[in-house]
Short mmCIF file of C-alpha atoms and ligand atoms in Angstrom, two decimals:
data_model
loop_
_atom_site.label_atom_id
_atom_site.label_comp_id
_atom_site.label_asym_id
_atom_site.label_seq_id
_atom_site.Cartn_x
_atom_site.Cartn_y
_atom_site.Cartn_z
CA MET A 1 118.48 118.10 68.20
CA SER A 2 120.84 118.85 65.62
CA ALA A 3 123.82 117.88 67.92
CA ALA A 4 126.13 115.16 66.50
CA THR A 5 127.80 112.19 66.79
CA THR A 6 131.34 111.41 68.15
CA ALA A 7 130.27 112.62 71.64
CA THR A 8 132.98 112.27 74.36
CA LEU A 9 131.46 110.57 77.32
CA VAL A 10 130.28 112.79 80.12
CA THR A 11 127.74 111.38 82.67
CA GLN A 12 125.20 114.30 82.73
CA THR A 13 123.84 114.64 86.28
CA TRP A 14 120.32 114.45 85.28
CA SER A 15 120.75 111.16 83.17
CA GLY A 16 120.59 107.63 84.62
CA PRO A 17 118.12 105.94 86.57
CA LEU A 18 116.59 107.58 89.92
CA GLU A 19 117.87 106.09 92.84
CA ARG A 20 115.19 105.97 95.57
CA PRO A 21 115.88 105.72 99.28
CA GLU A 22 115.20 102.33 100.90
CA SER A 23 114.28 104.01 104.12
CA ILE A 24 114.43 107.57 105.49
CA PRO A 25 115.65 108.95 108.95
CA ALA A 26 112.70 109.43 111.43
CA ALA A 27 114.23 112.70 112.60
CA ALA A 28 116.79 115.28 111.82
CA ASP A 29 118.23 118.48 113.22
CA ILE A 30 117.81 120.12 109.90
CA VAL A 31 116.32 119.04 106.77
CA ILE A 32 117.36 120.63 103.35
CA ILE A 33 115.04 120.63 100.45
CA GLY A 34 117.04 120.54 97.08
CA GLY A 35 120.29 118.70 95.94
CA GLY A 36 121.82 121.71 94.10
CA ILE A 37 125.08 123.37 94.69
CA VAL A 38 123.55 125.35 97.42
CA GLY A 39 121.75 122.44 99.26
CA VAL A 40 124.73 119.99 99.03
CA SER A 41 127.32 122.75 100.21
CA THR A 42 125.24 123.46 103.09
CA ALA A 43 124.74 119.80 104.16
CA TRP A 44 128.52 119.43 103.77
CA PHE A 45 129.46 122.27 106.23
CA LEU A 46 126.64 121.10 108.50
CA ALA A 47 127.73 117.59 108.48
CA LYS A 48 131.34 118.53 109.23
CA GLN A 49 130.10 120.34 112.30
CA GLY A 50 128.26 117.14 113.55
CA VAL A 51 124.66 118.44 112.67
CA ARG A 52 122.31 115.68 112.05
CA VAL A 53 121.30 116.75 108.53
CA VAL A 54 119.06 115.07 105.85
CA LEU A 55 118.88 116.37 102.24
CA CYS A 56 116.03 115.50 100.09
CA GLU A 57 116.14 115.80 96.38
CA LYS A 58 113.18 115.03 94.22
CA GLY A 59 115.25 114.04 91.21
CA HIS A 60 119.19 113.71 90.70
CA ILE A 61 121.65 115.67 92.78
CA ALA A 62 122.53 118.61 90.55
CA GLY A 63 119.77 117.46 87.98
CA GLU A 64 118.54 121.09 87.34
CA GLN A 65 120.56 124.42 87.55
CA SER A 66 123.80 123.09 89.33
CA GLY A 67 124.50 120.48 86.61
CA ARG A 68 123.49 122.54 83.53
CA ASN A 69 125.45 125.77 84.02
CA TRP A 70 128.48 127.11 82.14
CA GLY A 71 130.75 126.34 84.88
CA TRP A 72 132.22 129.89 85.61
CA VAL A 73 133.32 130.53 89.20
CA ARG A 74 133.37 134.35 88.78
CA GLN A 75 133.96 137.31 91.23
CA GLN A 76 134.00 139.84 88.37
CA GLY A 77 130.85 141.89 87.93
CA ARG A 78 129.23 141.05 91.08
CA ASP A 79 126.63 142.97 93.12
CA ALA A 80 128.67 144.32 96.06
CA ARG A 81 126.37 142.55 98.39
CA GLU A 82 127.72 139.24 97.03
CA MET A 83 131.55 139.93 97.25
CA PRO A 84 132.40 138.70 100.79
CA MET A 85 130.51 135.43 100.07
CA ILE A 86 131.95 134.92 96.47
CA MET A 87 135.44 135.58 97.70
CA GLU A 88 135.09 133.07 100.55
CA SER A 89 133.75 130.57 97.86
CA LEU A 90 136.87 131.16 95.68
CA ASN A 91 138.92 130.20 98.84
CA ILE A 92 136.73 127.00 99.35
CA TRP A 93 137.09 125.96 95.52
CA ARG A 94 140.81 126.36 95.58
CA THR A 95 141.12 123.47 98.27
CA LEU A 96 137.91 121.85 97.55
CA ALA A 97 139.26 118.66 95.69
CA LYS A 98 141.87 118.18 98.52
CA ASP A 99 139.20 118.79 101.33
CA ILE A 100 136.68 116.21 99.83
CA GLY A 101 139.13 113.98 98.10
CA GLU A 102 137.49 114.13 94.74
CA ASP A 103 138.11 116.15 91.74
CA VAL A 104 135.62 118.95 90.81
CA GLY A 105 137.43 120.38 87.89
CA PHE A 106 138.26 123.61 89.43
CA MET A 107 140.96 125.44 87.62
CA GLN A 108 142.01 129.19 88.27
CA THR A 109 141.83 130.21 84.53
CA GLY A 110 140.59 133.80 85.13
CA CYS A 111 137.51 135.49 83.59
CA LEU A 112 137.36 138.02 80.84
CA TYR A 113 134.75 140.46 79.79
CA ALA A 114 135.77 141.43 76.27
CA ALA A 115 134.44 144.58 74.72
CA ARG A 116 133.96 145.75 70.98
CA THR A 117 133.06 149.22 71.68
CA ASP A 118 134.20 151.99 74.04
CA GLY A 119 130.63 152.03 75.59
CA GLU A 120 130.87 148.34 76.34
CA LEU A 121 134.33 148.75 77.91
CA GLU A 122 133.08 151.78 79.95
CA GLY A 123 130.28 149.77 81.27
CA TYR A 124 132.66 146.95 82.47
CA ALA A 125 135.11 149.25 83.76
CA ALA A 126 132.36 150.80 86.04
CA TRP A 127 132.66 147.88 88.26
CA LEU A 128 136.26 148.52 89.03
CA PRO A 129 135.56 150.69 92.18
CA THR A 130 133.93 147.43 93.76
CA ALA A 131 136.85 145.32 92.83
CA ARG A 132 139.13 147.89 94.39
CA GLU A 133 136.88 148.09 97.58
CA TYR A 134 137.51 144.48 98.18
CA GLY A 135 140.99 144.24 96.98
CA LEU A 136 140.46 142.10 94.03
CA ASP A 137 142.73 141.73 91.07
CA THR A 138 140.46 142.94 88.34
CA ARG A 139 142.00 145.20 85.75
CA VAL A 140 141.31 146.83 82.35
CA ILE A 141 143.45 145.26 79.71
CA SER A 142 144.08 146.19 76.07
CA GLY A 143 143.04 144.60 72.94
CA ASP A 144 146.55 143.32 72.38
CA GLU A 145 146.50 141.51 75.83
CA ILE A 146 143.20 139.87 74.89
CA ALA A 147 144.74 138.73 71.86
CA GLN A 148 147.24 136.72 74.07
CA LEU A 149 144.44 135.36 76.45
CA VAL A 150 142.17 134.47 73.38
CA PRO A 151 144.83 133.62 70.72
CA GLY A 152 142.52 131.63 68.53
CA ALA A 153 139.83 134.35 68.12
CA THR A 154 139.54 136.38 64.98
CA THR A 155 137.54 139.13 66.68
CA LYS A 156 139.51 142.33 67.46
CA TRP A 157 138.28 143.60 70.79
CA LYS A 158 138.89 147.09 72.03
CA GLY A 159 139.83 145.90 75.41
CA GLY A 160 138.33 144.33 78.53
CA THR A 161 138.13 143.74 82.17
CA TYR A 162 140.09 140.79 83.34
CA THR A 163 140.17 138.98 86.77
CA ALA A 164 142.85 136.54 86.95
CA SER A 165 141.94 135.04 90.40
CA ASP A 166 138.40 133.81 88.81
CA GLY A 167 138.26 130.32 87.67
CA GLN A 168 135.95 127.47 86.42
CA ALA A 169 134.82 124.07 87.66
CA GLU A 170 132.96 121.22 86.10
CA PRO A 171 129.21 121.31 87.01
CA HIS A 172 128.79 117.59 86.22
CA LYS A 173 131.34 116.75 89.00
CA ALA A 174 130.93 119.47 91.58
CA ALA A 175 127.81 119.12 93.36
CA PRO A 176 127.49 115.26 93.26
CA ALA A 177 131.16 115.20 94.85
CA ILE A 178 130.26 117.51 97.54
CA ALA A 179 127.12 115.36 98.31
CA ARG A 180 129.08 112.33 98.60
CA ALA A 181 131.62 114.32 101.06
CA ALA A 182 128.58 115.36 103.05
CA ALA A 183 127.37 111.63 103.18
CA ARG A 184 130.89 110.64 104.41
CA HIS A 185 130.46 113.05 107.29
CA GLY A 186 127.07 111.53 108.13
CA ALA A 187 124.62 113.53 106.09
CA ALA A 188 121.74 111.31 104.77
CA ILE A 189 121.51 112.35 101.00
CA LEU A 190 118.17 111.07 99.59
CA THR A 191 117.33 111.38 95.89
CA ALA A 192 114.01 110.54 94.19
CA CYS A 193 112.51 111.98 97.41
CA ALA A 194 110.46 114.89 96.89
CA VAL A 195 109.36 117.17 99.88
CA ARG A 196 105.61 117.74 99.79
CA GLY A 197 105.36 120.11 102.60
CA VAL A 198 105.94 120.87 106.42
CA GLU A 199 104.07 120.24 109.42
CA THR A 200 103.78 122.64 112.22
CA GLN A 201 103.25 122.76 116.03
CA GLY A 202 102.78 125.76 118.13
CA GLY A 203 103.27 127.86 114.95
CA ARG A 204 106.71 126.71 114.09
CA VAL A 205 108.13 123.92 111.85
CA SER A 206 107.80 120.34 113.49
CA ALA A 207 108.46 118.00 110.45
CA VAL A 208 108.69 117.79 106.62
CA VAL A 209 106.60 115.34 104.71
CA THR A 210 108.26 113.68 102.02
CA GLU A 211 106.99 111.16 99.40
CA ALA A 212 108.73 108.52 101.36
CA GLY A 213 107.41 109.47 104.81
CA THR A 214 107.80 111.95 107.53
CA ILE A 215 110.98 113.51 109.18
CA LYS A 216 110.47 115.16 112.34
CA THR A 217 112.67 118.32 112.52
CA ARG A 218 112.45 121.92 113.96
CA MET A 219 114.59 123.45 111.00
CA VAL A 220 113.92 123.32 107.26
CA LEU A 221 116.11 124.95 104.59
CA CYS A 222 114.25 125.52 101.31
CA ALA A 223 117.08 125.54 98.69
CA ALA A 224 114.70 124.20 95.97
CA GLY A 225 116.14 126.51 93.10
CA ALA A 226 113.27 127.24 90.49
CA TRP A 227 110.64 125.52 92.76
CA THR A 228 111.14 127.70 95.77
CA SER A 229 108.45 130.39 95.05
CA MET A 230 105.78 127.59 94.65
CA PHE A 231 106.82 125.73 97.61
CA CYS A 232 106.74 128.95 99.68
CA ARG A 233 103.37 129.93 98.28
CA SER A 234 102.07 126.73 99.67
CA LEU A 235 102.97 127.90 103.03
CA ASP A 236 101.49 131.51 102.46
CA ILE A 237 105.04 133.06 101.95
CA THR A 238 105.44 135.29 98.97
CA LEU A 239 108.77 134.98 97.19
CA PRO A 240 109.18 137.02 94.03
CA GLN A 241 110.97 134.66 91.63
CA LEU A 242 110.73 134.29 87.76
CA THR A 243 112.65 131.92 85.32
CA LEU A 244 114.75 132.28 82.11
CA ASN A 245 115.80 129.27 79.89
CA GLY A 246 119.18 129.28 78.47
CA THR A 247 120.58 126.76 75.93
CA VAL A 248 124.29 125.45 76.37
CA VAL A 249 126.07 123.38 74.09
CA ARG A 250 129.16 121.26 74.91
CA THR A 251 131.71 120.48 72.13
CA ALA A 252 133.79 117.55 71.63
CA PRO A 253 137.56 118.11 72.45
CA GLY A 254 139.25 120.63 70.19
CA LYS A 255 142.28 122.91 69.77
CA LYS A 256 143.27 125.25 72.61
CA VAL A 257 142.05 128.58 71.32
CA LEU A 258 141.57 130.42 74.61
CA ASN A 259 143.26 130.64 78.04
CA THR A 260 140.45 132.01 80.20
CA CYS A 261 136.72 132.10 80.29
CA VAL A 262 135.40 134.68 77.85
CA TRP A 263 132.28 136.81 78.02
CA ASP A 264 131.40 138.79 74.84
CA SER A 265 128.20 140.69 74.13
CA ASP A 266 127.01 137.78 72.08
CA SER A 267 128.26 134.69 73.74
CA GLY A 268 130.00 132.88 76.73
CA ILE A 269 132.71 130.30 76.26
CA ARG A 270 135.11 128.23 78.34
CA ARG A 271 137.24 125.28 77.68
CA ARG A 272 136.33 122.29 79.69
CA GLN A 273 138.62 120.13 81.65
CA ASP A 274 138.05 117.44 78.90
CA GLY A 275 139.34 119.82 76.20
CA GLY A 276 135.81 120.47 74.83
CA TYR A 277 134.09 123.88 75.06
CA ASN A 278 130.95 124.92 76.89
CA VAL A 279 129.49 127.53 74.61
CA ALA A 280 126.21 129.69 75.14
CA HIS A 281 124.66 132.40 73.01
CA SER A 282 124.00 135.45 75.29
CA SER A 283 120.99 136.71 73.16
CA PHE A 284 119.17 133.41 73.37
CA LEU A 285 117.75 133.74 77.06
CA GLU A 286 114.20 133.24 76.97
CA HIS A 287 111.48 134.04 79.59
CA PRO A 288 108.43 131.83 79.06
CA ILE A 289 105.50 133.99 80.22
CA VAL A 290 103.65 132.15 83.21
CA PRO A 291 101.00 133.56 85.35
CA SER A 292 103.76 134.49 88.00
CA THR A 293 105.07 136.85 85.20
CA PHE A 294 101.91 138.89 85.91
CA ARG A 295 101.95 138.37 89.60
CA PHE A 296 105.43 139.76 90.01
CA ALA A 297 105.59 142.03 86.93
CA PHE A 298 105.82 145.32 88.90
CA LYS A 299 108.90 144.12 90.74
CA TYR A 300 110.60 142.77 87.76
CA LEU A 301 110.28 145.94 85.67
CA PRO A 302 113.57 147.68 86.49
CA ALA A 303 115.17 144.21 85.84
CA PHE A 304 113.62 143.74 82.62
CA ARG A 305 114.63 147.33 81.60
CA GLN A 306 118.02 147.00 82.83
CA GLU A 307 119.57 143.76 83.31
CA PHE A 308 117.43 141.37 81.14
CA GLY A 309 117.30 143.64 78.22
CA GLY A 310 118.49 140.84 75.95
CA VAL A 311 115.87 138.45 77.20
CA SER A 312 113.15 137.24 74.72
CA LEU A 313 109.66 136.44 75.83
CA SER A 314 107.71 133.42 74.74
CA ILE A 315 104.41 131.85 75.62
CA GLY A 316 103.67 128.17 75.46
CA ARG A 317 103.15 125.16 77.59
CA GLU A 318 104.69 126.58 80.74
CA PHE A 319 101.72 129.05 81.06
CA ILE A 320 99.08 126.18 80.94
CA ASP A 321 101.39 123.99 83.30
CA GLU A 322 101.77 126.78 85.94
CA TRP A 323 98.00 127.64 85.43
CA ARG A 324 96.89 124.23 86.21
CA THR A 325 99.31 123.51 89.10
CA PRO A 326 97.41 123.83 92.40
CA LYS A 327 98.51 126.45 94.95
CA ARG A 328 98.18 123.97 97.67
CA TRP A 329 98.02 120.27 97.67
CA LYS A 330 97.41 117.39 100.07
CA LEU A 331 100.59 115.98 101.66
CA ASP A 332 99.39 112.41 101.56
CA ALA A 333 99.22 112.33 97.69
CA GLU A 334 101.52 112.97 94.89
CA SER A 335 102.54 116.66 94.75
CA PRO A 336 103.61 118.71 91.91
CA PHE A 337 107.23 118.19 92.77
CA GLU A 338 106.93 114.33 91.95
CA LYS A 339 104.97 114.94 88.67
CA THR A 340 107.98 116.92 87.22
CA ARG A 341 111.09 115.18 88.74
CA VAL A 342 113.68 117.08 86.62
CA LEU A 343 113.08 120.44 84.75
CA ASN A 344 114.50 119.42 81.28
CA PRO A 345 113.14 121.79 78.45
CA GLN A 346 114.28 120.91 74.93
CA PRO A 347 117.35 123.02 73.79
CA ARG A 348 116.49 125.63 71.25
CA PRO A 349 117.53 124.88 67.69
CA ARG A 350 117.86 128.62 66.77
CA ALA A 351 120.28 129.02 69.75
CA ILE A 352 122.31 125.95 68.59
CA ALA A 353 122.53 127.38 65.14
CA GLY A 354 123.73 130.79 66.65
CA ILE A 355 126.42 129.02 68.72
CA ARG A 356 127.66 127.11 65.76
CA LYS A 357 127.98 130.28 63.85
CA ILE A 358 129.88 132.12 66.42
CA ILE A 359 132.47 129.28 66.84
CA ALA A 360 132.95 129.00 63.08
CA GLU A 361 133.38 132.83 62.58
CA ARG A 362 135.17 133.55 65.74
CA PHE A 363 137.30 130.49 66.07
CA PRO A 364 138.39 129.21 62.77
CA GLN A 365 140.52 126.45 64.36
CA LEU A 366 137.26 125.13 65.83
CA ALA A 367 135.03 125.33 62.55
CA GLY A 368 133.07 122.12 62.23
CA ILE A 369 133.89 120.76 65.53
CA ASP A 370 131.35 118.36 66.75
CA ILE A 371 128.48 119.52 69.07
CA ALA A 372 128.66 116.55 71.53
CA GLU A 373 125.50 117.60 73.46
CA ALA A 374 123.16 120.45 73.97
CA TRP A 375 120.79 121.15 76.79
CA THR A 376 118.55 123.95 78.42
CA GLY A 377 118.79 125.06 81.81
CA VAL A 378 115.93 126.91 83.79
CA VAL A 379 117.57 129.86 85.68
CA GLU A 380 115.75 131.24 88.46
CA THR A 381 115.98 134.90 89.20
CA THR A 382 115.00 137.76 92.04
CA PRO A 383 114.10 141.08 91.04
CA ASP A 384 117.42 142.53 92.03
CA ALA A 385 119.37 139.37 90.88
CA VAL A 386 120.85 138.81 94.32
CA PRO A 387 119.87 135.64 96.53
CA VAL A 388 117.46 135.41 99.37
CA ILE A 389 118.84 133.81 102.39
CA ASP A 390 116.63 134.13 105.31
CA GLU A 391 114.27 132.71 107.85
CA ALA A 392 110.75 133.16 107.11
CA GLU A 393 109.18 135.85 109.18
CA THR A 394 105.73 133.96 109.46
CA LEU A 395 107.04 130.54 109.96
CA PRO A 396 109.83 130.02 112.41
CA GLY A 397 112.18 127.24 111.52
CA PHE A 398 111.56 127.48 107.77
CA TYR A 399 114.59 129.02 106.12
CA ILE A 400 115.02 130.00 102.48
CA ALA A 401 118.23 129.86 100.32
CA THR A 402 117.37 130.56 96.68
CA GLY A 403 117.49 133.33 93.92
CA LEU A 404 121.07 132.99 92.93
CA SER A 405 120.07 134.35 89.71
CA GLY A 406 122.26 132.77 87.18
CA HIS A 407 125.43 133.08 89.01
CA GLY A 408 125.02 130.63 91.87
CA PHE A 409 127.38 127.87 90.85
CA GLY A 410 130.54 129.86 91.69
CA ILE A 411 129.24 131.23 94.81
CA GLY A 412 127.43 128.00 95.90
CA PRO A 413 130.25 126.80 98.31
CA GLY A 414 130.48 130.06 99.97
CA ALA A 415 126.82 130.30 100.27
CA GLY A 416 126.69 126.78 101.79
CA LYS A 417 129.24 127.84 104.54
CA ALA A 418 127.27 131.07 105.29
CA ILE A 419 123.86 129.25 105.26
CA ALA A 420 125.28 126.66 107.52
CA GLY A 421 126.54 129.39 109.84
CA MET A 422 123.16 131.10 109.82
CA LEU A 423 121.40 127.77 110.90
CA THR A 424 123.58 126.90 113.50
CA GLY A 425 124.17 130.56 114.90
CA THR A 426 128.04 130.22 113.91
CA ASP A 427 130.02 133.32 112.64
CA THR A 428 131.49 132.73 109.37
CA GLY A 429 132.39 136.18 108.61
CA ILE A 430 129.77 136.38 105.93
CA ASP A 431 126.92 138.68 106.67
CA VAL A 432 123.74 137.19 105.35
CA SER A 433 121.42 140.17 106.31
CA GLU A 434 121.78 141.72 102.95
CA PHE A 435 119.95 138.87 101.40
CA ARG A 436 116.76 139.13 103.65
CA LEU A 437 113.57 138.48 101.97
CA SER A 438 112.07 141.70 103.29
CA ARG A 439 114.26 143.83 101.00
CA LEU A 440 112.12 142.76 98.15
CA PHE A 441 109.23 144.31 99.74
CA ASP A 442 110.39 147.32 101.67
CA GLY A 443 112.47 148.79 98.74
CA THR A 444 115.72 149.18 100.53
CA ARG A 445 118.77 148.41 98.29
CA MET A 446 116.68 147.46 95.33
CA HIS A 447 119.44 148.67 93.15
CA LEU A 448 120.71 146.70 90.19
CA GLN A 449 124.42 146.22 89.60
CA ALA A 450 125.94 148.24 86.58
C1 FAD B 501 122.28 127.79 81.58
C2 FAD B 501 122.94 128.26 82.87
C3 FAD B 501 124.03 128.77 82.99
C4 FAD B 501 124.61 129.10 84.26
N1 FAD B 501 125.85 129.49 84.17
C5 FAD B 501 126.50 129.87 85.50
C6 FAD B 501 127.84 129.92 85.69
O1 FAD B 501 128.69 129.78 84.49
N2 FAD B 501 128.34 130.35 86.84
C7 FAD B 501 127.59 130.43 87.95
O2 FAD B 501 128.02 130.76 89.02
N3 FAD B 501 126.25 130.13 87.79
C8 FAD B 501 125.71 129.72 86.68
N4 FAD B 501 124.47 129.51 86.58
C9 FAD B 501 123.54 129.61 87.84
C10 FAD B 501 123.76 128.40 88.63
O3 FAD B 501 123.81 127.18 87.92
C11 FAD B 501 122.55 128.46 89.82
O4 FAD B 501 122.55 129.62 90.37
C12 FAD B 501 122.91 127.28 90.92
O5 FAD B 501 123.14 126.25 90.32
C13 FAD B 501 121.57 127.40 91.79
O6 FAD B 501 121.89 126.28 92.78
P1 FAD B 501 120.63 125.97 93.64
O7 FAD B 501 121.33 124.68 94.51
O8 FAD B 501 120.13 127.06 94.34
O9 FAD B 501 119.50 125.39 92.73
P2 FAD B 501 119.23 124.00 91.78
O10 FAD B 501 120.64 123.50 91.26
O11 FAD B 501 118.33 124.35 90.90
O12 FAD B 501 118.78 122.95 92.77
C14 FAD B 501 117.57 122.89 93.35
C15 FAD B 501 117.11 121.57 93.47
O13 FAD B 501 115.97 121.44 94.26
C16 FAD B 501 115.12 120.30 93.92
N5 FAD B 501 113.83 120.53 94.35
C17 FAD B 501 112.93 121.44 94.14
N6 FAD B 501 111.85 121.34 94.61
C18 FAD B 501 111.95 120.13 95.61
C19 FAD B 501 111.14 119.42 96.52
N7 FAD B 501 109.90 119.82 96.86
N8 FAD B 501 111.80 118.40 97.14
C20 FAD B 501 112.97 117.95 96.81
N9 FAD B 501 113.74 118.55 95.83
C21 FAD B 501 113.32 119.56 95.37
C22 FAD B 501 115.45 120.30 92.39
O14 FAD B 501 115.11 119.12 91.75
C23 FAD B 501 116.74 120.97 92.17
O15 FAD B 501 117.71 119.72 91.97
C24 FAD B 501 123.85 129.18 85.39
C25 FAD B 501 122.55 128.48 85.43
C26 FAD B 501 122.22 127.94 83.98
C27 FAD B 501 120.82 127.30 84.09
#
C-alpha cells in the first residue's frame, strides 16, 4: 500500500490476536451470531432487560463493516421506512457514552450533501418532504453557507442540504465499547467463536452449534453482516444479498478545514476525533461478480440502474471462492466461517490515488498530509437498500437482522433497541414490520429512495 509513515496510533478493531473463549455457556435465552454494531447493540439492550444472551463472533468485535466504515451517523437522505429507527438511534448516540461509561467519539457535527450543479441540488432537496414529515431540521443551504461550514475547501458549491442534528462517531471505539457494556450487564461475548449452524427440534430452533461447542437455545438472531445470505442458505432460507467493496483512508491529524461531515458527488470526508480525516472516493465502489450476482441479478436490476450507478464491476478471486464454498457443511467440522475469520480485502491503489488527488486539490491546507492507513470494507446490501429484520417463516426461532446497506453504523444502536424489542415482545415504538423479508419477494414497497 502506498500509505505512509508517521501514522497516529489507532488500534483497529480487526488487528491484534484473536481471543478464544475458554468455555462457552451451555444454554441461553437468545444467541446472537455476529459482533458488529447490530449484534452488540442488540446484546446490550437484551442484557439490560435481564435476558440471558450469548453473542458469538467468528473474528473480532467490529472486525468487518462496523469497524471499517466512515463513521457518519446520518438521518439525512434515508428511506422513510428507516426514519423512526434512525431518529431513535440519534437519541441513543447522544447519551451513549454516559450510559455505557465509555467514549464512542460521538459528536453532533451535522451532515452536508454539497451540490455542484442545480440538478444535484434538486436531487438532494427532493428528500425534504421526508425530513418535514418527521420534523427533522434538514434544510437547503446556499453556497455561501457551505463556505462557512467547509472553510478550507476550494470547491465552489452551488448549495446543498444540511442536517445539523446529524453526527459522527468513531467506528474503532463504538461497537467494542457497547460489547463491553453488554458484558457488564451479564451478556457472554465470545470472539473467535464461529457459529456453524443451528439444530432444530419439532421444526423450531433448539440449539446453535459453534466451533467451541453447542449452546441450547430457542432463539437465534443472525446478525452476520455480509455472511448472512450464506448462513441462511444453509438453512434453506433465501435472502437476496450482494456486496460492494469500498476503500477508505485515514490521514494523520491535520488543520481543521471543515466543521461537518461532507458528501460531494466524488467523495465523503469527515474530521475524526483525533484530528485526522476519514476520506473515501465515492466513485470507487466495486462489486466483485460472484455466483450470487447471477442468482440475485433480477432483484438488483433496479438498484444497479438507480442507486449503484457509480459502482464498477470486477471479476476475480471472489468468484472462485464463492463457487468453491459448499452450500451446506457438516456441523462437526471446520466451516466456511472459520476459514475466513475476517473479510479484509486489499485497499485499491487507484482509490487511494484518487483520494490523495481530491485532498490536495480541494483542501490545499491538507496537501501532502500523511495517509496513516487505508483499508477496504465489504458493504452488504439488500435490493432496496433497507434492512431485513424478521423471523424466518420456515424456521421458528430463527431471526434475521441484516442488510443495513452501507448506512448501518449510525442506525445500529436504534436497530439494536428495535430488534431486542422484537425478540422479547416489548414495544419500543419502532415498527419493524417494514423490514420483513417477504417484501423482497412479494413486490410491495420495492421503491428506492430518491
Ligand atoms: C467502507 C464502508 C463505509 C461505511 N460508511 C458508513 C457510514 O459512514 N455510516 C453508516 O451508518 N454506515 C456506514 N457503513 C455501513 C455500516 O458499517 C454497516 O451497515 C454496519 O456496520 C453493519 O453492521 P452489522 O452488525 O450488520 O454487520 P458487521 O459489522 O459486518 O458485523 C457482522 C459480523 O458477523 C460476523 N459473523 C459472520 N458470520 C458469522 C458466524 N457464522 N459466526 C460468528 N460470527 C459471524 C462477522 O465476522 C462480522 O463481524 C459503511 C460500511 C463500509 C464497509
